[in-house]
Short mmCIF file of C-alpha atoms in Angstrom, two decimals:
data_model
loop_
_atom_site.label_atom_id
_atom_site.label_comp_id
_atom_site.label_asym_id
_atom_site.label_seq_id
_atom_site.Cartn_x
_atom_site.Cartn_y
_atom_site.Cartn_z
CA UNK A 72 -0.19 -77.97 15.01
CA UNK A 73 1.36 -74.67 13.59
CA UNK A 74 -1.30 -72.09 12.04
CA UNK A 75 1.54 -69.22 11.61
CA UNK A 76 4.30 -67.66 10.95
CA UNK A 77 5.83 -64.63 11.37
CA UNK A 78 8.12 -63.77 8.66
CA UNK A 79 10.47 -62.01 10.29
CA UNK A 80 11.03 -63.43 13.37
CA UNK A 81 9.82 -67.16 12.75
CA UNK A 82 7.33 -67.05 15.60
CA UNK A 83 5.43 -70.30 15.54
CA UNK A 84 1.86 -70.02 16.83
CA UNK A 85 0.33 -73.73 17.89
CA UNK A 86 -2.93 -74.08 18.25
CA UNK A 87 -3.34 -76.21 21.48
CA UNK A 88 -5.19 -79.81 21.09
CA UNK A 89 -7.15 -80.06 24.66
CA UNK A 90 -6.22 -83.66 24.73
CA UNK A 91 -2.50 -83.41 24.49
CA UNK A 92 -1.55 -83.36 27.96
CA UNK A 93 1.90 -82.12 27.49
CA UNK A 94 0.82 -78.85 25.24
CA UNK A 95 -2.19 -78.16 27.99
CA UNK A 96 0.92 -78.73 30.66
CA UNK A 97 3.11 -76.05 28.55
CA UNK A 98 0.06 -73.49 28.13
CA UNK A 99 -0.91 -73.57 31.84
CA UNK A 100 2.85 -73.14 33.06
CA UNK A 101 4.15 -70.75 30.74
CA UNK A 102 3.06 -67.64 33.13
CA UNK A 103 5.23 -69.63 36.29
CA UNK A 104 7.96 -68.56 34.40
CA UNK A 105 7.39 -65.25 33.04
CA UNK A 106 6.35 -64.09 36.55
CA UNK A 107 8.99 -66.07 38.57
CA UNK A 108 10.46 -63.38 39.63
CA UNK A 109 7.62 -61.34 40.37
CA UNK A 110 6.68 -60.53 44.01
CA UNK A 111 3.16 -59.52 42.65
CA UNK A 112 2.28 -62.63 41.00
CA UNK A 113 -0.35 -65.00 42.85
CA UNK A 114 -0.07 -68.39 40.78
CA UNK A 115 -3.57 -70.51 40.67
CA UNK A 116 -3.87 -73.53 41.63
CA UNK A 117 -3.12 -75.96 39.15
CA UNK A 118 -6.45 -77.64 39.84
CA UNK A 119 -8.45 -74.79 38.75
CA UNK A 120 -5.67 -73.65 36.04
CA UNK A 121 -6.68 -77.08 34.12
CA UNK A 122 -9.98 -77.43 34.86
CA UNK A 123 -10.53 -74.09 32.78
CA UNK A 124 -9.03 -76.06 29.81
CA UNK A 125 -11.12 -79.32 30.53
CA UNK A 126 -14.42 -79.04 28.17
CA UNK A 127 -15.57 -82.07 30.33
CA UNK A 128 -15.33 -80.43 33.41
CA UNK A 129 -15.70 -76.78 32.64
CA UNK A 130 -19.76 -75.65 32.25
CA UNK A 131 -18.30 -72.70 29.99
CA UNK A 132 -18.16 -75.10 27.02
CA UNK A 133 -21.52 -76.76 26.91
CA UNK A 134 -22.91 -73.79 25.23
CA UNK A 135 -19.60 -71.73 23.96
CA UNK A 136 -16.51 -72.18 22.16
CA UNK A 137 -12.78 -71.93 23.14
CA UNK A 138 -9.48 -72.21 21.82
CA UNK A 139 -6.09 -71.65 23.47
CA UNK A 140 -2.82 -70.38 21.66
CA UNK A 141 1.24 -70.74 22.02
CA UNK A 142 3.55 -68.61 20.86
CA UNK A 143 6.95 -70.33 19.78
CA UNK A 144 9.94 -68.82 19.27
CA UNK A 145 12.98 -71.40 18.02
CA UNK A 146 11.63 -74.05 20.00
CA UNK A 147 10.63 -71.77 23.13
CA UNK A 148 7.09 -71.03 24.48
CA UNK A 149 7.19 -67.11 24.40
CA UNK A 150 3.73 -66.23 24.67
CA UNK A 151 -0.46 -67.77 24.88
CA UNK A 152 -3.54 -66.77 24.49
CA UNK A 153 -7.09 -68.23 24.12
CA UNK A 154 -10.20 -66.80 21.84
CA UNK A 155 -12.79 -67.36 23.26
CA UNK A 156 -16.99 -67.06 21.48
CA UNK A 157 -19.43 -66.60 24.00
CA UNK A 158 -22.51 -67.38 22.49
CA UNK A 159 -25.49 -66.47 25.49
CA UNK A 160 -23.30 -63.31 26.20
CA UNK A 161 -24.04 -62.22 22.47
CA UNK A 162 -27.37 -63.17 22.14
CA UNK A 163 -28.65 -61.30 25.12
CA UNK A 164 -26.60 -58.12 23.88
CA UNK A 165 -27.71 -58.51 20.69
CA UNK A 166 -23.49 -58.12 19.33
CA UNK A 167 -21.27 -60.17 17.32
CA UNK A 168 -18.00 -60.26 19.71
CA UNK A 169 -15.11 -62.36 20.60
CA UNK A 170 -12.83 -62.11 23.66
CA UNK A 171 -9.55 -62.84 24.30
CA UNK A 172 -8.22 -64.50 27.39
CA UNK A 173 -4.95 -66.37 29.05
CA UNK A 174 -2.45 -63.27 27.02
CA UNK A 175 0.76 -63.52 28.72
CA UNK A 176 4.03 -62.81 26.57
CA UNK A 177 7.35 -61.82 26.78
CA UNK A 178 7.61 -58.32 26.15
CA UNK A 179 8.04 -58.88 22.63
CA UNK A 180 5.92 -56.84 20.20
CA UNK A 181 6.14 -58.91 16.82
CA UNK A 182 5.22 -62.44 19.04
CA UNK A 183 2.04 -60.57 20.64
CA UNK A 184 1.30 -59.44 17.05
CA UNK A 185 1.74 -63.06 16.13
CA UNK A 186 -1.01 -64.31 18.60
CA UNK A 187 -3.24 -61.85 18.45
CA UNK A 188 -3.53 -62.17 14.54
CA UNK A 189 -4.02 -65.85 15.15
CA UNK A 190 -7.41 -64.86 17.31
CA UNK A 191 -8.60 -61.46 14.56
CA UNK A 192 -8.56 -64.59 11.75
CA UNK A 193 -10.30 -66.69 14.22
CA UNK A 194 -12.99 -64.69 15.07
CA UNK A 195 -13.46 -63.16 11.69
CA UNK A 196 -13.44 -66.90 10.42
CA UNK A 197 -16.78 -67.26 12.65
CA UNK A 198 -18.11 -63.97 11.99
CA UNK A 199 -17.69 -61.94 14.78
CA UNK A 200 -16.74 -58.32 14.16
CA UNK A 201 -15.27 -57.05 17.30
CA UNK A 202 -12.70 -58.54 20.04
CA UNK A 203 -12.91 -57.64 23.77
CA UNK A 204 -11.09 -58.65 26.48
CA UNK A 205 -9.04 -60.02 28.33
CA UNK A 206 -12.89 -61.39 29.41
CA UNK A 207 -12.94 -65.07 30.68
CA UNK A 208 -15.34 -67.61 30.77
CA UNK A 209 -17.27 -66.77 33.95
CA UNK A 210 -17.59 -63.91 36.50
CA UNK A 211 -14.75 -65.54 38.77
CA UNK A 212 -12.19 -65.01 35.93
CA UNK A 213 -11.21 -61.52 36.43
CA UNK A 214 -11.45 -58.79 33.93
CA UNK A 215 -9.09 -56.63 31.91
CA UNK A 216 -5.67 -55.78 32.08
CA UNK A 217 -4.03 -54.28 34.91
CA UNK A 218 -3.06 -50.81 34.39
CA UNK A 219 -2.32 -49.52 37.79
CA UNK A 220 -1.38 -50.47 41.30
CA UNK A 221 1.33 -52.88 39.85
CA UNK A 222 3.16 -52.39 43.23
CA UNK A 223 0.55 -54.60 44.89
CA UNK A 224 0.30 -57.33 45.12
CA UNK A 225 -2.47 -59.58 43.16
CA UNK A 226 -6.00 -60.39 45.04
CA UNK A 227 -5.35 -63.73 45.34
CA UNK A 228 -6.82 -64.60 41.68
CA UNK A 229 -10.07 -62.99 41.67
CA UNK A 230 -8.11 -59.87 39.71
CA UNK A 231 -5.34 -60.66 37.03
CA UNK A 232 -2.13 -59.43 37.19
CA UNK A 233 0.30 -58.22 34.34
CA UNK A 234 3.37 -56.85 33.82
CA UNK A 235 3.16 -52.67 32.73
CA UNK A 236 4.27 -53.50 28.96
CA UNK A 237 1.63 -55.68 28.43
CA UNK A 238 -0.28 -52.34 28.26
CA UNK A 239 1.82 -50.66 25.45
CA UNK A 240 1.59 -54.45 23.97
CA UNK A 241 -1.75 -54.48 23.84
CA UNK A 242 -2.43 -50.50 23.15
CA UNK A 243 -0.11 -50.40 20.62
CA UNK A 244 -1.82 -53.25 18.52
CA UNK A 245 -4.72 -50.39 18.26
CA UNK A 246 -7.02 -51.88 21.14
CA UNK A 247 -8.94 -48.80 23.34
CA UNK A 248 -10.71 -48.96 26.38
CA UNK A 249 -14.34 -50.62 26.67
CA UNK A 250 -14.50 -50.12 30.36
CA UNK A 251 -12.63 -49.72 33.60
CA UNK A 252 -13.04 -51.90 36.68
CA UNK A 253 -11.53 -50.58 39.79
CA UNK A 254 -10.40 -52.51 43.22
CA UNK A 255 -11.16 -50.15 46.63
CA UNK A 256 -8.67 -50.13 49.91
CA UNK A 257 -11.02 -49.48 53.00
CA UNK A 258 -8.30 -49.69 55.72
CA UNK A 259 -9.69 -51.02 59.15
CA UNK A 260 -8.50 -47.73 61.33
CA UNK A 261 -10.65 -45.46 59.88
CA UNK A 262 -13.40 -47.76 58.43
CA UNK A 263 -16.42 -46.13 59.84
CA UNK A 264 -19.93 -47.13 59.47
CA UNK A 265 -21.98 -43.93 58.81
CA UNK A 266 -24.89 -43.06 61.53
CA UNK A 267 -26.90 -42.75 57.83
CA UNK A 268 -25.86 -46.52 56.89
CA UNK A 269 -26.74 -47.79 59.89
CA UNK A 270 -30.40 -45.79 60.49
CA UNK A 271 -31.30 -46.68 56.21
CA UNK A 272 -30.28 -50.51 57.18
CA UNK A 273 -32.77 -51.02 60.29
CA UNK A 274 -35.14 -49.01 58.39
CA UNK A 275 -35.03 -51.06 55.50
CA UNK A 276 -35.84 -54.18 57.40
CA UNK A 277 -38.24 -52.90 59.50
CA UNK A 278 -40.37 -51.49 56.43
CA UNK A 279 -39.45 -54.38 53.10
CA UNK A 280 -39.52 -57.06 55.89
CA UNK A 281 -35.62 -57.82 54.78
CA UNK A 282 -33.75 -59.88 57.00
CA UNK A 283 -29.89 -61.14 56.84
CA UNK A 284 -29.21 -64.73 57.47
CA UNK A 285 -26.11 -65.76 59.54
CA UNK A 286 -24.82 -68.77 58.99
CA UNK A 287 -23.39 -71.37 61.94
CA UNK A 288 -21.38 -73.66 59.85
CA UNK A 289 -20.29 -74.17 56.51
CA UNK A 290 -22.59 -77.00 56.81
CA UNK A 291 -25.29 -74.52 57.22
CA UNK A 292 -24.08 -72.48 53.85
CA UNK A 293 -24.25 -75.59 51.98
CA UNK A 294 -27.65 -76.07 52.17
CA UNK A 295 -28.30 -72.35 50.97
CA UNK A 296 -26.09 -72.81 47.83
CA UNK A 297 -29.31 -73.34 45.35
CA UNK A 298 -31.12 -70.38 46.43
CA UNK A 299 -27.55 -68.26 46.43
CA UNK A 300 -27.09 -69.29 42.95
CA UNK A 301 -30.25 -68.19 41.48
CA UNK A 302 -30.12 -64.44 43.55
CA UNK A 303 -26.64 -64.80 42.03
CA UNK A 304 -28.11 -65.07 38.41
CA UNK A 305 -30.75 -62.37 38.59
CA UNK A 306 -28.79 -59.59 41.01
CA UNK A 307 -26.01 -58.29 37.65
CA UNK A 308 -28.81 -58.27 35.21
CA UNK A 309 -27.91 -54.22 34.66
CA UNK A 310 -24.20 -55.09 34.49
CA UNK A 311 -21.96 -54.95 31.88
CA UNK A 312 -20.57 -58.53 31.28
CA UNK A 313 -23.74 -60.30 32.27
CA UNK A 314 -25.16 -62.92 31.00
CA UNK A 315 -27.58 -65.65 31.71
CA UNK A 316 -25.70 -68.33 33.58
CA UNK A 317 -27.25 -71.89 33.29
CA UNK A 318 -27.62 -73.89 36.33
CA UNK A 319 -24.31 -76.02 35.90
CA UNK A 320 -22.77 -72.92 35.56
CA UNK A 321 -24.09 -70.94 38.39
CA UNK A 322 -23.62 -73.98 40.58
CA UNK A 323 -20.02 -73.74 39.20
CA UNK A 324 -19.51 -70.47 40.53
CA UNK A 325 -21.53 -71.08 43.76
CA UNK A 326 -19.18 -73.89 44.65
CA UNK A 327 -16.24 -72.39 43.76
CA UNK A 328 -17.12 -69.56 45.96
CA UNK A 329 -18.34 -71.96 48.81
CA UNK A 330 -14.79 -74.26 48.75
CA UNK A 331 -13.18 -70.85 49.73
CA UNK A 332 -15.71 -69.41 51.89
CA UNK A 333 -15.86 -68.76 55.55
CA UNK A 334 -19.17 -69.24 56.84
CA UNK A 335 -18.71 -66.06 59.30
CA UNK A 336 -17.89 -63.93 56.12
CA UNK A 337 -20.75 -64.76 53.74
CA UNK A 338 -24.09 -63.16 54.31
CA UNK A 339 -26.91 -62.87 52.76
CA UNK A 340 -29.97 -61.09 52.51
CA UNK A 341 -33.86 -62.80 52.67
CA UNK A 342 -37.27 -61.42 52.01
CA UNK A 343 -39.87 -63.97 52.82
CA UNK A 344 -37.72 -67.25 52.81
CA UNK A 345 -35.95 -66.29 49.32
CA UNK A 346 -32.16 -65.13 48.69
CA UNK A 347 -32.53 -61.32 47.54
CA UNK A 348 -29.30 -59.73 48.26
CA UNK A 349 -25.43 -61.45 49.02
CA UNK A 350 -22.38 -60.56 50.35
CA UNK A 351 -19.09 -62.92 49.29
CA UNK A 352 -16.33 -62.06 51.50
CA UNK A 353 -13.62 -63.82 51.51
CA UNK A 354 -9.98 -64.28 54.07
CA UNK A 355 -7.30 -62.82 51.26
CA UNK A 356 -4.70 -66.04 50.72
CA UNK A 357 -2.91 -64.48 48.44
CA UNK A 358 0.74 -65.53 50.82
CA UNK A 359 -0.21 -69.45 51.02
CA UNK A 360 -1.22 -69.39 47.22
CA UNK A 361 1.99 -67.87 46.26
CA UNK A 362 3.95 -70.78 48.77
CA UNK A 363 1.77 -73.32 47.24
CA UNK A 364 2.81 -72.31 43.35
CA UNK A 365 0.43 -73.99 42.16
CA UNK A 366 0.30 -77.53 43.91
CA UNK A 367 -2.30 -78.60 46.31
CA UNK A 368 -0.78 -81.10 48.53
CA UNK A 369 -1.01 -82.11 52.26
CA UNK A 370 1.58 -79.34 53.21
CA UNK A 371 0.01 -76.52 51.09
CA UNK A 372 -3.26 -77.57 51.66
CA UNK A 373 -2.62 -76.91 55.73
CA UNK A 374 -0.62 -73.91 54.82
CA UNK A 375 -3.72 -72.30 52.78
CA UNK A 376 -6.00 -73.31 56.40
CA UNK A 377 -3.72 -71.63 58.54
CA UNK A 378 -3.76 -68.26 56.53
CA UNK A 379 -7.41 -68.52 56.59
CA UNK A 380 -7.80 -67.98 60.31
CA UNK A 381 -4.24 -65.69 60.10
CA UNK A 382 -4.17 -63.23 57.46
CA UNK A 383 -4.93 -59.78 58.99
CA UNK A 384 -7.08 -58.62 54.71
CA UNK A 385 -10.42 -59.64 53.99
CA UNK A 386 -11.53 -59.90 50.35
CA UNK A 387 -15.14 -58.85 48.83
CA UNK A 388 -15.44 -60.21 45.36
CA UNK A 389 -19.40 -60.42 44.84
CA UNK A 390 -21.95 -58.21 46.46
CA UNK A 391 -25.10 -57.66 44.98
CA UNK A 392 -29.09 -57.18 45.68
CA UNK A 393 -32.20 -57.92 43.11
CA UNK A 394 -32.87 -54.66 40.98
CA UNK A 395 -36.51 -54.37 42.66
CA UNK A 396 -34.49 -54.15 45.91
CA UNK A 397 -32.14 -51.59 44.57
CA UNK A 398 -32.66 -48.16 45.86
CA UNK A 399 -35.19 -49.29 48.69
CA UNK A 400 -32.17 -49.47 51.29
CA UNK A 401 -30.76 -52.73 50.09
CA UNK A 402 -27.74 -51.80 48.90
CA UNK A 403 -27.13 -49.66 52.40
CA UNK A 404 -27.89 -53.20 54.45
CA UNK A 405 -25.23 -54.82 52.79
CA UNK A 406 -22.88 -52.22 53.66
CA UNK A 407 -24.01 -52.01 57.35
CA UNK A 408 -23.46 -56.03 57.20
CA UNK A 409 -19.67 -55.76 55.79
CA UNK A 410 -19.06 -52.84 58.49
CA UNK A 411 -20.55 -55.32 61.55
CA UNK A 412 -18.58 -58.53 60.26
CA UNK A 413 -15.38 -56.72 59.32
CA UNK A 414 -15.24 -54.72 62.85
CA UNK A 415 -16.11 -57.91 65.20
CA UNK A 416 -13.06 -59.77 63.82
CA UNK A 417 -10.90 -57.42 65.27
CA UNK A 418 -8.44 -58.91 63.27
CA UNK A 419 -8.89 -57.31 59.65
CA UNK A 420 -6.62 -54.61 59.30
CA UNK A 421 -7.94 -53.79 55.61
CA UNK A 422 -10.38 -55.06 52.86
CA UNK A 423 -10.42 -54.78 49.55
CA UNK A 424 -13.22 -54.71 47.06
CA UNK A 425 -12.58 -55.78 43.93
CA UNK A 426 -13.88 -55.14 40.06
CA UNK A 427 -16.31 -52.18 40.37
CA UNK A 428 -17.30 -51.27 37.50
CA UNK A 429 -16.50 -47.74 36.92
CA UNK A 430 -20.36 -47.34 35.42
CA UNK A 431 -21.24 -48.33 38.75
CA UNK A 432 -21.19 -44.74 40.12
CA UNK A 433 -23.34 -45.19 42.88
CA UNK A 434 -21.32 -47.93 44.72
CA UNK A 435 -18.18 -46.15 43.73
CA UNK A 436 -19.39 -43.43 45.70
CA UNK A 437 -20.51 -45.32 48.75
CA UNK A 438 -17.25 -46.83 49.16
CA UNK A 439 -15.42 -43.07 49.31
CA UNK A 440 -18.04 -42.67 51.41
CA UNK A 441 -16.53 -45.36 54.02
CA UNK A 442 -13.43 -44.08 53.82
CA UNK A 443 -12.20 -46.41 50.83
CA UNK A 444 -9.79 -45.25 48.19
CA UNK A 445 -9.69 -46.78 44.69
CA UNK A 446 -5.60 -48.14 44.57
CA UNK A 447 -5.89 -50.45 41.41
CA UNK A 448 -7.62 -50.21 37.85
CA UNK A 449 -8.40 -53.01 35.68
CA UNK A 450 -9.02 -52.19 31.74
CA UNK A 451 -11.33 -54.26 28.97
CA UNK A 452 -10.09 -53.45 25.74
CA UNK A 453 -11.74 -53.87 22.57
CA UNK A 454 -10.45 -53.35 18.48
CA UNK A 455 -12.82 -53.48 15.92
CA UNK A 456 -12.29 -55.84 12.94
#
């Protein structure tokens, strides 16, 4: 179906049915090309890449609204995008916003004016008064645009990754910054656990009666997964792009975390019985995924294993402790924890922590305090309609 047209350049903008297979199949594969040539790149999985555009299988659209965007330029796919209303998000904020989501594009001005047009009528249309984004539909999605430390490579897909223009794209369609989210380097050689760390963490269990649970097996994990979720759901309550998660949804996340997961890597924190504090760490993929492009089959599938007990980076993509736990020691036990499990690998040679919020100053600061140094910088953008 064709909602517009530019003028000038006869740019074509589809909106994409969710039950034409072949339009979902062009949406999903249109960034496999643009980034083709792109050492950076880590592709998804195309199990997870349609999944997000399922409504049956997706949680995100039981209480929220979606639609996805092509850009077509004489008969070519040249750019996507999705709008996205996040109703619980809104309500709790008490604002009237919609995000944007899935923009890649050819470094073509007049087609990126062409979707993002498409999503300011769609939004005003429903009257909503402000787009942000790119924001997904969960906390797994990734935030923002990149806008430095393009020479890295992506974090498997826990971060996005964008070509530089799609700054000046964006920028120059008069979107400014909402807030910055920043990835940390803590190289293994002179990762140090502070004397400080250490005495706050075995003071803090000693005195709140805090104690971190190991797990044996993944077997083990699994049967923690209910009580992770809801710690999950009440630990970001003070962050920025929090919302209430329902249960499908925070099981959603839980188990996408868990499928991942090494059992040696994940640790959380307990305070008579219950899940008060977690640390998701995670064996950085990023290679096999990039083999794989996309396809899970027998051969990727035992690639993907084999990097799992290989790869010399460790990921940590979700670390957090209740607010009534904050500033009682909490957040110093889960940094003693990452220092113990990283160290008796002996195998790590860096980690990386991903999407800090630059308003989280505190954390920011104990991770220059371990030696880390911030090497990438995701942006949320927002424009005012």
């Amino acid at each position: 179906m064709s909602i517009h047209l530019s003028e000038q350049r006869m740019v074509h903008i589809e909106r994409v049915d969710f039950a034409n297979k072949q339009q979902i199949k062009r949406f999903v594969q249109l960034p496999h090309r643009l980034y083709k040539s792109c050492p950076q790149w880590v592709p998804p999985l195309n199990i997870d890449a349609y999944a997000q555009l399922n409504p049956r299988k997706h949680p995100f659209y039981e209480h929220s609204d979606v639609e996805c965007f092509l850009a077509v330029h004489k008969g070519r796919d040249v750019g996507r995008i999705a709008a996205i209303e996040n109703r619980p998000y809104n309500k709790y904020h008490g604002v009237r916003e919609a995000n944007f989501y899935f923009f890649d594009c050819e470094n073509d001005p007049e087609a990126a004016a062409a979707l993002f047009e498409t999503v300011f009528a769609w939004a005003c249309k429903r009257g909503l008064s402000r787009v942000v984004g790119p924001k997904g539909m969960g906390p797994l999605d990734g935030y923002g645009l990149l806008t430095s430390g393009f020479e890295h490579r992506q974090t498997m897909t826990m971060l996005t990754y964008n070509y530089p223009y799609y700054v000046d794209l964006v920028e120059g369609l008069g979107f400014q910054k909402e807030v910055d989210f920043v990835s940390c380097y803590l190289p293994s050689d002179s990762f140090k656990i502070p004397e400080r760390i250490e005495r706050i963490a075995r003071r803090v269990m000693e005195r709140h009666r805090l104690q971190v649970k190991h797990f044996s097996s993944k077997r083990e994990l699994l049967q923690w997964v209910d009580r992770i979720g809801e710690a999950y759901n009440k630990a970001f309550i003070h962050n920025w792009e929090y919302y209430p998660l329902t249960k499908r949804e925070t099981d959603f996340v839980v188990q996408s975390i868990i499928t991942v997961a090494d059992h040696r890597l994940i640790k959380i924190i307990t305070h008579a019985g219950e899940v008060v504090g977690f640390l998701f760490a995670f064996p950085d993929v990023s290679a096999a995924l990039q083999r794989a492009r996309g396809h899970l089959n027998p051969l990727s599938l035992a690639d993907l294993l084999i990097t799992m007990h290989r790869t010399k980076a460790v990921v940590i993509n979700g670390m957090g402790i209740l607010p009534a736990f904050q500033g009682r020691g909490g957040n110093a036990l889960l940094y003693y924890e990452m220092g113990k499990t990283l160290l008796a690998f002996r195998r790590f040679t860096h980690v990386e922590m991903t999407q800090v919020a630059e308003t989280a100053r505190q954390m920011r600061a104990d991770l220059k305090n371990l030696n880390g140094v911030e090497y990438k910088n995701n942006r949320v953008y927002f424009r005012d309609l």
